[in-house]
Every structure is written in C-alpha cells, then in structure tokens.
Tab-separated table of C-alpha atoms in Angstrom:
chain	number	residue	atom	x	y	z
A	1	MET	CA	136.151	75.186	93.792
A	2	SER	CA	139.618	74.010	94.883
A	3	LYS	CA	139.980	70.328	95.606
A	4	LYS	CA	140.388	69.175	99.202
A	5	LEU	CA	143.607	67.149	99.325
A	6	SER	CA	143.868	64.006	101.414
A	7	SER	CA	146.273	61.095	101.625
A	8	LEU	CA	145.196	57.811	103.238
A	9	ILE	CA	147.532	54.877	103.840
A	10	ILE	CA	145.852	51.617	104.841
A	11	LEU	CA	148.191	49.161	106.553
A	12	GLY	CA	146.593	45.742	106.158
A	13	ALA	CA	144.868	46.660	102.912
A	14	SER	CA	144.587	43.049	101.754
A	15	GLY	CA	142.601	42.033	104.849
A	16	ASP	CA	138.917	41.517	105.489
A	17	LEU	CA	138.431	44.733	107.480
A	18	THR	CA	139.555	46.826	104.520
A	19	SER	CA	137.405	45.174	101.860
A	20	ARG	CA	134.317	44.625	104.023
A	21	LEU	CA	134.148	47.874	106.002
A	22	LEU	CA	136.789	50.498	105.244
A	23	LEU	CA	136.518	50.678	101.466
A	24	PRO	CA	132.684	50.694	101.330
A	25	GLY	CA	132.693	53.457	103.949
A	26	LEU	CA	135.278	55.380	101.939
A	27	GLY	CA	133.256	54.905	98.764
A	28	GLN	CA	130.157	56.314	100.402
A	29	LEU	CA	132.125	59.296	101.684
A	30	LEU	CA	133.690	60.063	98.317
A	31	GLY	CA	130.350	59.680	96.585
A	32	GLU	CA	129.108	62.597	98.686
A	33	GLN	CA	132.243	64.744	98.640
A	34	ASN	CA	133.126	65.314	95.016
A	35	GLU	CA	135.525	68.111	95.916
A	36	ARG	CA	137.879	65.707	97.730
A	37	HIS	CA	141.040	64.628	95.899
A	38	LEU	CA	142.082	61.467	97.737
A	39	GLN	CA	145.381	59.680	97.342
A	40	LEU	CA	144.829	56.077	98.493
A	41	ILE	CA	147.759	53.755	99.214
A	42	GLY	CA	147.235	50.182	100.329
A	43	VAL	CA	149.924	48.089	102.014
A	44	GLY	CA	149.593	44.421	102.826
A	45	GLY	CA	150.998	40.935	102.730
A	46	ALA	CA	149.130	39.717	99.646
A	47	ASP	CA	151.068	39.554	96.399
A	48	TRP	CA	148.915	42.125	94.608
A	49	SER	CA	149.575	44.621	91.855
A	50	ASP	CA	148.078	48.111	91.717
A	51	ASP	CA	145.415	46.737	89.372
A	52	ASP	CA	144.526	43.953	91.815
A	53	PHE	CA	143.986	46.506	94.581
A	54	ARG	CA	142.007	48.797	92.284
A	55	LYS	CA	139.643	45.916	91.520
A	56	VAL	CA	139.011	45.486	95.250
A	57	VAL	CA	138.415	49.244	95.558
A	58	ASP	CA	136.093	49.226	92.545
A	59	THR	CA	134.037	46.327	93.932
A	60	ALA	CA	133.613	48.068	97.301
A	61	PHE	CA	132.756	51.419	95.729
A	62	SER	CA	130.247	49.844	93.343
A	63	ALA	CA	128.496	48.144	96.276
A	64	VAL	CA	127.638	51.583	97.710
A	65	ASP	CA	126.941	53.251	94.331
A	66	CYS	CA	129.924	55.569	94.588
A	67	THR	CA	129.860	57.822	91.538
A	68	GLY	CA	131.373	61.151	90.614
A	69	PRO	CA	134.876	62.519	90.049
A	70	SER	CA	136.236	61.915	93.580
A	71	GLY	CA	135.305	58.243	93.564
A	72	GLU	CA	136.517	57.776	90.003
A	73	HIS	CA	139.853	59.399	90.815
A	74	THR	CA	140.437	57.015	93.725
A	75	ARG	CA	139.321	53.959	91.737
A	76	THR	CA	141.861	54.665	89.013
A	77	THR	CA	144.812	56.027	90.998
A	78	ALA	CA	144.897	53.820	94.119
A	79	THR	CA	148.272	52.125	94.552
A	80	TYR	CA	149.375	49.037	96.448
A	81	LEU	CA	152.627	47.879	97.995
A	82	LYS	CA	153.403	44.408	99.273
A	83	ALA	CA	155.656	45.109	102.225
A	84	ASP	CA	156.453	44.558	105.885
A	85	VAL	CA	154.516	47.290	107.709
A	86	THR	CA	156.863	47.024	110.695
A	87	ASP	CA	159.895	48.087	108.611
A	88	PRO	CA	160.807	51.759	109.268
A	89	ALA	CA	162.245	52.126	105.757
A	90	VAL	CA	158.927	51.034	104.232
A	91	LEU	CA	156.960	53.469	106.387
A	92	GLN	CA	159.323	56.311	105.492
A	93	GLN	CA	158.911	55.507	101.803
A	94	LEU	CA	155.122	55.548	102.140
A	95	ILE	CA	154.995	58.857	104.022
A	96	ASP	CA	157.414	60.498	101.586
A	97	SER	CA	155.244	59.438	98.638
A	98	CYS	CA	152.195	61.263	99.954
A	99	GLU	CA	151.024	64.538	98.478
A	100	VAL	CA	150.111	65.861	101.949
A	101	ALA	CA	150.613	64.679	105.528
A	102	PRO	CA	148.764	61.352	105.492
A	103	ALA	CA	146.342	59.562	107.718
A	104	ILE	CA	147.594	56.058	108.472
A	105	TYR	CA	144.901	53.477	109.207
A	106	PHE	CA	146.140	50.406	111.091
A	107	ALA	CA	143.818	47.679	109.770
A	108	LEU	CA	146.037	45.171	111.545
A	109	PRO	CA	146.021	42.711	114.440
A	110	PRO	CA	146.791	44.557	117.711
A	111	ALA	CA	150.297	43.140	118.135
A	112	VAL	CA	151.271	44.052	114.565
A	113	ALA	CA	149.823	47.545	114.998
A	114	VAL	CA	151.992	48.059	118.098
A	115	ALA	CA	155.074	46.874	116.171
A	116	ALA	CA	154.237	49.261	113.310
A	117	CYS	CA	153.961	52.128	115.808
A	118	GLU	CA	157.380	51.205	117.183
A	119	ALA	CA	158.756	51.396	113.643
A	120	LEU	CA	157.143	54.818	113.181
A	121	GLU	CA	159.244	56.157	116.052
A	122	LYS	CA	162.289	55.739	113.780
A	123	VAL	CA	160.696	57.629	110.881
A	124	LYS	CA	160.711	61.335	110.054
A	125	ARG	CA	157.084	62.261	110.549
A	126	PRO	CA	155.271	65.277	109.073
A	127	ALA	CA	153.531	67.653	111.483
A	128	GLY	CA	150.021	66.760	110.328
A	129	LEU	CA	150.384	62.978	110.483
A	130	THR	CA	147.170	61.286	111.708
A	131	LEU	CA	146.937	57.764	113.151
A	132	ALA	CA	143.827	55.575	113.277
A	133	LEU	CA	143.740	52.318	115.262
A	134	GLU	CA	141.086	49.652	115.750
A	135	LYS	CA	140.186	48.290	119.176
A	136	PRO	CA	141.179	46.623	121.401
A	137	PHE	CA	143.328	49.438	122.762
A	138	GLY	CA	145.572	47.321	124.951
A	139	THR	CA	144.607	44.246	126.944
A	140	ASP	CA	144.387	45.786	130.419
A	141	VAL	CA	144.999	49.077	132.212
A	142	ALA	CA	148.794	48.814	132.099
A	143	SER	CA	148.999	47.932	128.398
A	144	ALA	CA	146.489	50.632	127.466
A	145	GLU	CA	148.575	53.194	129.340
A	146	ALA	CA	151.710	51.917	127.596
A	147	LEU	CA	150.026	52.196	124.188
A	148	ASN	CA	148.932	55.741	124.986
A	149	ALA	CA	152.501	56.658	125.905
A	150	GLN	CA	153.806	55.117	122.691
A	151	LEU	CA	151.285	56.993	120.545
A	152	ALA	CA	152.030	60.249	122.362
A	153	ARG	CA	155.644	59.952	121.215
A	154	LEU	CA	154.406	59.921	117.606
A	155	VAL	CA	151.680	62.571	117.295
A	156	PRO	CA	149.512	64.785	119.539
A	157	GLU	CA	146.414	63.210	121.103
A	158	ASN	CA	144.005	65.104	118.836
A	159	GLN	CA	145.675	63.445	115.823
A	160	ILE	CA	145.012	59.944	117.199
A	161	HIS	CA	141.743	58.246	116.261
A	162	ARG	CA	140.998	55.171	118.358
A	163	VAL	CA	138.198	53.887	116.196
A	164	ASP	CA	134.922	52.878	117.774
A	165	HIS	CA	132.560	52.458	114.845
A	166	PHE	CA	129.622	52.405	117.265
A	167	LEU	CA	130.271	56.080	117.878
A	168	GLY	CA	130.149	56.549	114.131
A	169	ARG	CA	126.545	55.409	114.086
A	170	SER	CA	124.101	58.232	113.448
A	171	THR	CA	121.717	56.731	115.984
A	172	VAL	CA	124.164	57.042	118.862
A	173	PHE	CA	125.112	60.567	117.834
A	174	ASN	CA	121.409	61.421	117.614
A	175	LEU	CA	121.177	60.763	121.344
A	176	LEU	CA	122.678	64.194	121.832
A	177	GLY	CA	119.905	65.834	119.845
A	178	LEU	CA	117.204	63.757	121.532
A	179	ARG	CA	118.386	64.704	125.007
A	180	PHE	CA	119.565	68.237	124.678
A	181	ALA	CA	117.187	69.681	122.087
A	182	ASN	CA	114.005	68.499	123.835
A	183	ARG	CA	113.049	70.091	127.126
A	184	MET	CA	110.704	67.208	127.938
A	185	PHE	CA	113.571	64.723	128.325
A	186	GLU	CA	116.554	66.433	129.922
A	187	PRO	CA	114.808	67.563	133.167
A	188	ILE	CA	113.813	63.959	133.920
A	189	TRP	CA	117.067	62.360	132.686
A	190	ASN	CA	118.261	61.483	136.204
A	191	ALA	CA	117.914	59.179	139.187
A	192	GLU	CA	114.813	60.932	140.476
A	193	HIS	CA	112.801	59.745	137.475
A	194	ILE	CA	114.727	56.847	135.875
A	195	GLU	CA	114.594	53.355	137.367
A	196	LYS	CA	117.253	51.653	135.230
A	197	ILE	CA	119.042	51.773	131.885
A	198	ASP	CA	119.813	48.698	129.772
A	199	ILE	CA	122.048	48.637	126.698
A	200	VAL	CA	121.712	45.455	124.658
A	201	TYR	CA	123.537	44.276	121.561
A	202	ASP	CA	122.443	40.725	120.775
A	203	GLU	CA	123.260	39.017	117.489
A	204	GLN	CA	122.010	35.972	115.634
A	205	LEU	CA	125.440	35.527	114.084
A	206	GLY	CA	127.859	33.031	115.561
A	207	LEU	CA	131.636	33.051	115.396
A	208	GLU	CA	131.732	33.553	111.608
A	209	GLY	CA	135.365	32.450	111.270
A	210	ARG	CA	136.728	34.976	113.810
A	211	ALA	CA	138.193	32.450	116.277
A	212	GLY	CA	141.693	33.898	115.943
A	213	TYR	CA	140.570	37.094	117.651
A	214	TYR	CA	137.297	36.301	119.379
A	215	ASP	CA	138.439	33.209	121.303
A	216	THR	CA	141.031	35.291	123.138
A	217	ALA	CA	138.606	38.161	123.750
A	218	GLY	CA	135.034	36.988	124.257
A	219	ALA	CA	131.860	39.049	124.418
A	220	LEU	CA	132.952	41.161	127.389
A	221	ILE	CA	136.090	42.536	125.732
A	222	ASP	CA	134.805	42.442	122.157
A	223	MET	CA	131.639	44.438	122.817
A	224	ILE	CA	131.133	45.687	126.376
A	225	GLN	CA	134.595	46.932	127.378
A	226	SER	CA	134.875	49.033	124.250
A	227	HIS	CA	131.616	49.727	122.429
A	228	LEU	CA	128.842	49.551	125.008
A	229	LEU	CA	130.668	51.500	127.698
A	230	GLN	CA	131.191	54.272	125.147
A	231	VAL	CA	127.495	54.226	124.260
A	232	MET	CA	126.649	54.351	127.959
A	233	ALA	CA	128.889	57.388	128.389
A	234	VAL	CA	126.923	59.245	125.703
A	235	VAL	CA	123.621	58.290	127.364
A	236	ALA	CA	124.801	59.405	130.805
A	237	MET	CA	126.952	62.469	130.042
A	238	GLU	CA	126.301	65.979	131.264
A	239	PRO	CA	125.294	68.519	128.580
A	240	PRO	CA	128.413	69.523	126.604
A	241	SER	CA	128.780	73.168	125.600
A	242	THR	CA	129.481	72.214	121.985
A	243	LEU	CA	129.826	69.121	119.843
A	244	GLY	CA	133.522	69.836	119.466
A	245	ALA	CA	135.895	66.968	120.156
A	246	ASP	CA	137.220	68.370	123.439
A	247	ASP	CA	133.814	69.122	124.962
A	248	LEU	CA	132.264	65.852	123.817
A	249	ARG	CA	135.111	63.648	124.955
A	250	ASP	CA	135.520	65.494	128.263
A	251	ALA	CA	131.843	64.812	129.020
A	252	LYS	CA	132.213	61.089	128.249
A	253	GLU	CA	135.365	60.796	130.320
A	254	ILE	CA	133.675	62.297	133.393
A	255	VAL	CA	131.043	59.528	133.209
A	256	LEU	CA	133.575	56.734	132.771
A	257	ARG	CA	135.711	57.940	135.688
A	258	ALA	CA	132.618	57.749	137.909
A	259	THR	CA	131.670	54.240	136.712
A	260	SER	CA	132.354	51.030	138.591
A	261	LEU	CA	130.889	47.557	138.917
A	262	LYS	CA	127.620	47.700	140.860
A	263	GLY	CA	128.351	46.855	144.471
A	264	GLY	CA	131.939	46.015	143.523
A	265	ASP	CA	131.061	42.306	143.405
A	266	PRO	CA	131.428	40.422	140.080
A	267	SER	CA	129.518	37.426	141.439
A	268	THR	CA	126.329	39.478	141.768
A	269	SER	CA	126.857	42.035	138.996
A	270	SER	CA	128.121	39.927	136.098
A	271	ARG	CA	126.982	36.868	134.172
A	272	ARG	CA	128.568	34.869	131.368
A	273	ALA	CA	127.558	32.014	129.104
A	274	ARG	CA	128.363	30.391	125.777
A	275	TYR	CA	126.221	28.694	123.185
A	276	THR	CA	125.806	25.012	122.513
A	277	ALA	CA	124.637	23.495	119.230
A	278	GLY	CA	121.295	24.691	117.965
A	279	ASP	CA	119.268	26.277	115.206
A	280	VAL	CA	119.379	30.017	114.571
A	281	ASP	CA	116.641	31.228	112.252
A	282	GLY	CA	116.712	27.981	110.272
A	283	ARG	CA	120.499	27.705	110.207
A	284	GLU	CA	122.189	24.854	112.067
A	285	MET	CA	125.019	26.078	114.285
A	286	PRO	CA	127.599	23.931	116.078
A	287	ALA	CA	128.469	24.460	119.718
A	288	TYR	CA	130.940	27.288	120.207
A	289	SER	CA	133.456	24.853	121.697
A	290	LYS	CA	133.347	22.876	118.410
A	291	GLU	CA	133.862	25.885	116.131
A	292	PRO	CA	137.102	25.774	114.057
A	293	GLY	CA	139.987	27.431	115.887
A	294	VAL	CA	138.313	27.515	119.302
A	295	VAL	CA	140.221	26.250	122.343
A	296	ALA	CA	137.402	24.996	124.573
A	297	SER	CA	139.526	25.068	127.733
A	298	ARG	CA	139.751	28.863	127.526
A	299	LYS	CA	136.099	29.071	128.599
A	300	THR	CA	135.516	32.035	126.316
A	301	GLU	CA	132.039	33.479	126.796
A	302	THR	CA	129.747	34.300	123.860
A	303	LEU	CA	127.193	36.096	126.045
A	304	ALA	CA	128.254	38.629	128.655
A	305	GLU	CA	126.312	40.891	130.981
A	306	ILE	CA	127.513	43.354	133.594
A	307	THR	CA	125.725	45.901	135.764
A	308	VAL	CA	127.549	49.092	136.671
A	309	GLN	CA	126.852	52.209	138.687
A	310	VAL	CA	127.707	55.807	137.850
A	311	ASP	CA	128.513	57.596	141.090
A	312	THR	CA	127.398	61.107	140.219
A	313	TRP	CA	124.558	63.252	141.532
A	314	ARG	CA	122.556	62.627	138.363
A	315	TRP	CA	122.814	58.822	138.384
A	316	MET	CA	123.326	57.703	141.987
A	317	GLY	CA	121.399	54.463	142.511
A	318	VAL	CA	120.491	53.838	138.856
A	319	PRO	CA	121.794	50.474	137.563
A	320	PHE	CA	123.199	50.399	134.032
A	321	THR	CA	123.166	46.876	132.596
A	322	LEU	CA	125.236	46.173	129.482
A	323	ARG	CA	124.710	42.930	127.593
A	324	SER	CA	125.974	41.430	124.355
A	325	GLY	CA	125.786	37.933	122.939
A	326	LYS	CA	126.037	35.788	119.851
A	327	ALA	CA	123.858	33.052	118.311
A	328	LEU	CA	120.708	34.277	120.041
A	329	ALA	CA	117.098	33.951	118.957
A	330	GLU	CA	116.728	37.516	117.757
A	331	ARG	CA	118.844	40.448	116.681
A	332	ARG	CA	118.375	43.093	119.352
A	333	ARG	CA	120.293	46.365	119.391
A	334	GLU	CA	118.782	48.931	121.695
A	335	ILE	CA	119.109	51.302	124.610
A	336	ALA	CA	116.160	50.946	126.989
A	337	ILE	CA	115.557	53.728	129.518
A	338	THR	CA	112.947	52.598	132.049
A	339	PHE	CA	111.309	55.387	134.023
A	340	LYS	CA	109.875	55.051	137.518
A	341	LYS	CA	106.138	54.535	137.821
A	342	ALA	CA	103.828	57.433	138.477
A	343	ASN	CA	103.662	58.364	142.164
A	344	ARG	CA	99.938	57.661	142.237
A	345	VAL	CA	97.246	56.725	139.751
A	346	PRO	CA	93.794	58.210	140.508
A	347	THR	CA	91.299	55.813	142.018
A	348	GLY	CA	88.935	54.654	139.312
A	349	LEU	CA	91.448	53.971	136.592
A	350	THR	CA	91.805	50.252	136.006
A	351	GLY	CA	94.047	48.058	133.923
A	352	THR	CA	97.771	47.527	134.235
A	353	GLU	CA	100.026	50.473	134.845
A	354	HIS	CA	103.322	49.956	133.039
A	355	PRO	CA	106.490	51.994	133.527
A	356	ASN	CA	107.302	54.326	130.661
A	357	VAL	CA	110.164	52.957	128.569
A	358	LEU	CA	112.091	54.952	125.994
A	359	ARG	CA	113.814	52.675	123.514
A	360	ILE	CA	116.506	53.939	121.158
A	361	PHE	CA	117.277	51.322	118.540
A	362	LEU	CA	120.772	51.097	117.076
A	363	ALA	CA	119.353	49.220	114.118
A	364	PRO	CA	116.867	50.023	112.697
A	365	ASP	CA	117.422	53.696	113.359
A	366	LYS	CA	114.364	54.674	115.350
A	367	MET	CA	113.001	55.281	118.829
A	368	SER	CA	109.838	54.326	120.643
A	369	LEU	CA	108.233	55.584	123.834
A	370	GLU	CA	105.945	53.235	125.752
A	371	VAL	CA	103.179	55.156	127.518
A	372	ASN	CA	99.951	54.397	129.383
A	373	VAL	CA	96.783	55.681	127.706
A	374	ASN	CA	93.057	55.184	128.166
A	375	GLY	CA	91.911	52.273	126.094
A	376	PRO	CA	89.761	52.690	122.964
A	377	GLY	CA	86.917	50.717	124.568
A	378	ASP	CA	86.595	51.408	128.289
A	379	PRO	CA	87.806	54.984	129.015
A	380	TYR	CA	88.617	53.985	132.597
A	381	GLU	CA	91.025	51.210	131.583
A	382	LEU	CA	94.723	51.872	131.038
A	383	GLU	CA	96.563	50.224	128.171
A	384	LYS	CA	100.168	50.413	127.008
A	385	THR	CA	100.852	51.923	123.600
A	386	GLN	CA	103.958	52.969	121.705
A	387	LEU	CA	104.819	56.284	120.116
A	388	GLU	CA	107.448	55.789	117.414
A	389	ALA	CA	109.737	58.073	115.433
A	390	MET	CA	112.415	57.394	112.859
A	391	PHE	CA	115.824	58.984	113.272
A	392	GLY	CA	116.483	58.766	109.541
A	393	ASP	CA	116.972	56.223	106.819
A	394	GLY	CA	120.017	54.746	108.562
A	395	GLN	CA	121.874	54.306	105.301
A	396	LEU	CA	125.125	56.000	106.319
A	397	LEU	CA	127.739	53.346	106.964
A	398	ALA	CA	129.473	53.612	110.318
A	399	TYR	CA	132.893	53.619	108.685
A	400	ARG	CA	131.858	56.434	106.376
A	401	GLU	CA	131.440	58.616	109.456
A	402	VAL	CA	134.646	57.293	111.024
A	403	LEU	CA	136.680	58.052	107.897
A	404	ALA	CA	135.137	61.497	107.541
A	405	GLY	CA	136.378	62.325	111.042
A	406	ILE	CA	139.849	60.965	110.285
A	407	LEU	CA	140.279	62.781	106.966
A	408	ASP	CA	138.771	66.019	108.286
A	409	GLY	CA	140.856	66.022	111.464
A	410	ASP	CA	137.862	65.692	113.793
A	411	PRO	CA	138.484	63.094	116.530
A	412	SER	CA	135.143	63.646	118.302
A	413	LEU	CA	133.807	60.192	117.359
A	414	GLY	CA	136.988	58.427	118.482
A	415	VAL	CA	137.954	57.128	121.918
A	416	ARG	CA	140.375	59.350	123.801
A	417	GLY	CA	143.349	57.690	125.463
A	418	ASP	CA	142.180	58.226	129.031
A	419	SER	CA	138.757	56.784	128.210
A	420	ALA	CA	140.379	53.656	126.767
A	421	VAL	CA	142.162	53.153	130.083
A	422	GLU	CA	138.938	53.678	132.063
A	423	GLY	CA	137.199	50.985	130.009
A	424	TRP	CA	139.773	48.430	131.131
A	425	ARG	CA	139.600	49.625	134.736
A	426	ILE	CA	135.830	49.168	134.854
A	427	VAL	CA	135.864	45.558	133.620
A	428	ALA	CA	139.051	44.489	135.423
A	429	PRO	CA	137.240	42.981	138.479
A	430	VAL	CA	134.976	41.000	136.171
A	431	LEU	CA	137.841	39.626	134.087
A	432	GLU	CA	139.712	38.637	137.237
A	433	ALA	CA	136.682	36.850	138.693
A	434	TRP	CA	135.906	35.050	135.452
A	435	ARG	CA	139.478	33.847	135.022
A	436	ALA	CA	139.367	32.517	138.585
A	437	ASP	CA	136.026	30.770	137.846
A	438	ASP	CA	134.345	32.741	140.641
A	439	VAL	CA	131.423	33.346	138.257
A	440	PRO	CA	129.927	30.237	136.582
A	441	LEU	CA	130.046	29.845	132.815
A	442	ASP	CA	126.426	29.086	131.941
A	443	SER	CA	125.266	27.646	128.628
A	444	TYR	CA	122.430	28.347	126.212
A	445	LYS	CA	121.255	26.660	123.074
A	446	ALA	CA	122.063	28.525	119.870
A	447	GLY	CA	118.848	30.150	118.700
A	448	SER	CA	117.452	30.539	122.219
A	449	LYS	CA	116.978	33.742	124.240
A	450	GLY	CA	119.878	32.805	126.509
A	451	PRO	CA	120.344	30.640	129.611
A	452	SER	CA	117.041	29.542	131.101
A	453	GLY	CA	117.870	30.912	134.543
A	454	TRP	CA	118.660	34.433	133.388
A	455	ALA	CA	116.075	37.107	133.986
A	456	PRO	CA	115.383	39.219	130.872
A	457	ILE	CA	116.553	42.827	130.768
A	458	GLY	CA	115.187	45.906	129.036
C-alpha cells in the first residue's frame, strides 16, 4: 500500500494548545492510520532544538498509546524552528521545505494569527495549501468579515478550517444519526411537539491560569458565541442530503441566519454572573475577581445564559436556551429536548405526568429518554423512568477528529466563514447591553449551582 503523504506546520508549537490538545489528537490519529507518512514541523518562540520538540511529541503520543510505523516516523523526524511566525521569509522557508502542500495550524493568539496571515499574503503559496485557525474568529461582525476577506485572499474557503473542537466530538456528530436514521424522532422534531431546547455546558473548573484570554472574552464569547451556537445549529438543522461539507454547512447556516435573541430584548433573554470565593468538590477557589491576571473592573462574566429563537416553520415559538459557566457545583454537558405533555391522559391514571425529555450528553457519550410508565406497584399510577443508550466509548479525542478533517481535506466539522459572522450577529445585542450595564452582573459562590435567583434550565 502506498503511503499517504501529509505535511503539517504548527505555528505556536511551543505553546500549551499544541502539547495539551493538538499533539495527543495527532498521536491518536496516527496510531490508527499506519499508512500515513506525516511530515511534522513545529515553529515557536521557545529556544528548542529538534530533539526538544521530539520529546514533547513523544510524551503526547505516549499518553494516547500511539504505536506503529506512522507514529514512530513522526516521533523521530519531527523538526522545530525558533522563528518569528509573522515574517514572510520564515513562512516561505517553511512552505518550501514541505514534501507536499502543507496544512498550517495557527496555534496562536488571535492577533498574532492575523499578523501571520498578513505575512502569508507576501508568500508564494502552493495550490493545495490548507489553513486551520482557532476561535475566536474576529471580535464582532465587522472584524469577522474582515478576517474572512483576508483568508479568501490566501486560499479557497473549502481549504480554510475554522476549528470548533465541539464539532469534532463524536456525540455531536451522532446527533445526525439519532435524528435522521430513526423515524420515531424526526417527525416530532418540531414546534408542534417540542416545548423547549436547552444546551448546557457547565464546568467545575475555574480560570485555570487563562486570564490573558478569558478575562477579555468571558463565558458568552468563549463558549456560547462559538461552540454552543454551532451545536444548536446541528440540533435544529433541516435534513441534509449528504454528510458532505457543503450540504452539512449549508444546513447549519440556514439555522443561524434565522436565529435571533428571543424577543429582541437582552434584559429579558440574557443573564450573566461571576463566581465569588468558595469550595468546588473539596478544592478551595478564590473569587474570580481575585484570580491572577483578572481586571475586576472589566466585569467579565463566568456564567452566561441567553435564550434565542429560530424563526423557521419548524421552530417558530420554541425557545433555545444556551448556558455555560465555570466553578459550578457539577460538571454538566448536555442537550435537553423537552417535549410537550400529552394532549390528554385517560381518567383513572394517577401519579405525576412528566414531560418527555431527551437528553444527549456531550460527556459521557450517551443519551437518555425520560418517559412516563405504569409503576411496578400500582398499575394505575404513572412514574417517570429513563431509557438509556451509549453512543460509544467516547475515547476519540476531539482534536483527533479535527486533525483528520484538516489532513484529509474535509472541512465539514469546521465553521464556515458566513457562520462565524452570524455567531457574532446573534450575540451582538447581548454584548452591547452587558457593556452598558443594562443587564445586572449577578454573583454565585464557587461550588454552587449558580445565583440563587436563577431558575434552573433543562
């Protein structure tokens, strides 16, 4: 079998993103694809030798049990260059050293990534060049549009991967199979039968040393504007003809274009809060405002919640609530679809009638369906029970799937440029209201379920 050639350049190879996420994901991919001959080049600011970088690669690969000839080849041949990634001469040197047209992964702060893209405009670029960028994709509608225009001057849209590792999760992708391969779900996947949809991503983790980025972003931009709106688009999309990149991303874009803040009023459709000192699962945590690197006067939220509407025939009147927070009592990552109650329960049945709720968990990878059944004791009494199913073992790293798409030229799991713009448009009224203090910044104790006055969702 002939080897599949690939060249991957990681700009920012000495950073945390590379060692913690990219390289383990790459190791898992290469451990499965022993026909791939990968040329790996790392570029960064650290004063490393090739051997120093290979040790980092080896540690990451060993953590995911990467074995076989493809992994061994990359462990032993990876190279590293300490250089300024915004220098056109450096970028030309890197591209020219590649065996085939490379994929360039920008594991860089947003401003540096933009500067590197500007430098790429002055470089002779091969036809198959692929670019991969981490969110955020701009800081508002105008900057996202400007970034799209800049990238379009470099390569075609289908060679741009705006990385959303949430869309690399098998669980989210399995939504397509759950909906469209089961006749029992798709006919009732609409406003006639569904009361509301909640998408929650709550963490027990606090800031974890990320003040440099997080304190200028907050929970709304960090999680909702990018990740959760993309998840929502998969939940709400119309059936695509295929799972090809064009069909899949067209279907998501149609949803996002139809999405707006519920009622158009941030004061009634958004909430924000940040944590004070407390105890999270036995670990003492300082108040967010006291975390190293935080500027308290910025009023950065660590818990954000917005409710949106999707103005299509399928979803008219169904509220979609998206929530994400840090330093909360429990780790909760789920999509909760709450169905409307039965039109009528026959006289004679007793007990509490609960709405059916389908829960798709992002971690662990499983689903549950809450249904009303006759109790084991009194056959006339209704009780709630859960039917559960596992999606799989959930062992595939998100970045393994992201990198597979990048190296195989499949952008279906990435965010298309127009969708990145729509994400900023949707949250723009909320950001404006929060910056004007039109929505109060509530507080909650670290390790609690959130502010005491907030009604639970899901």
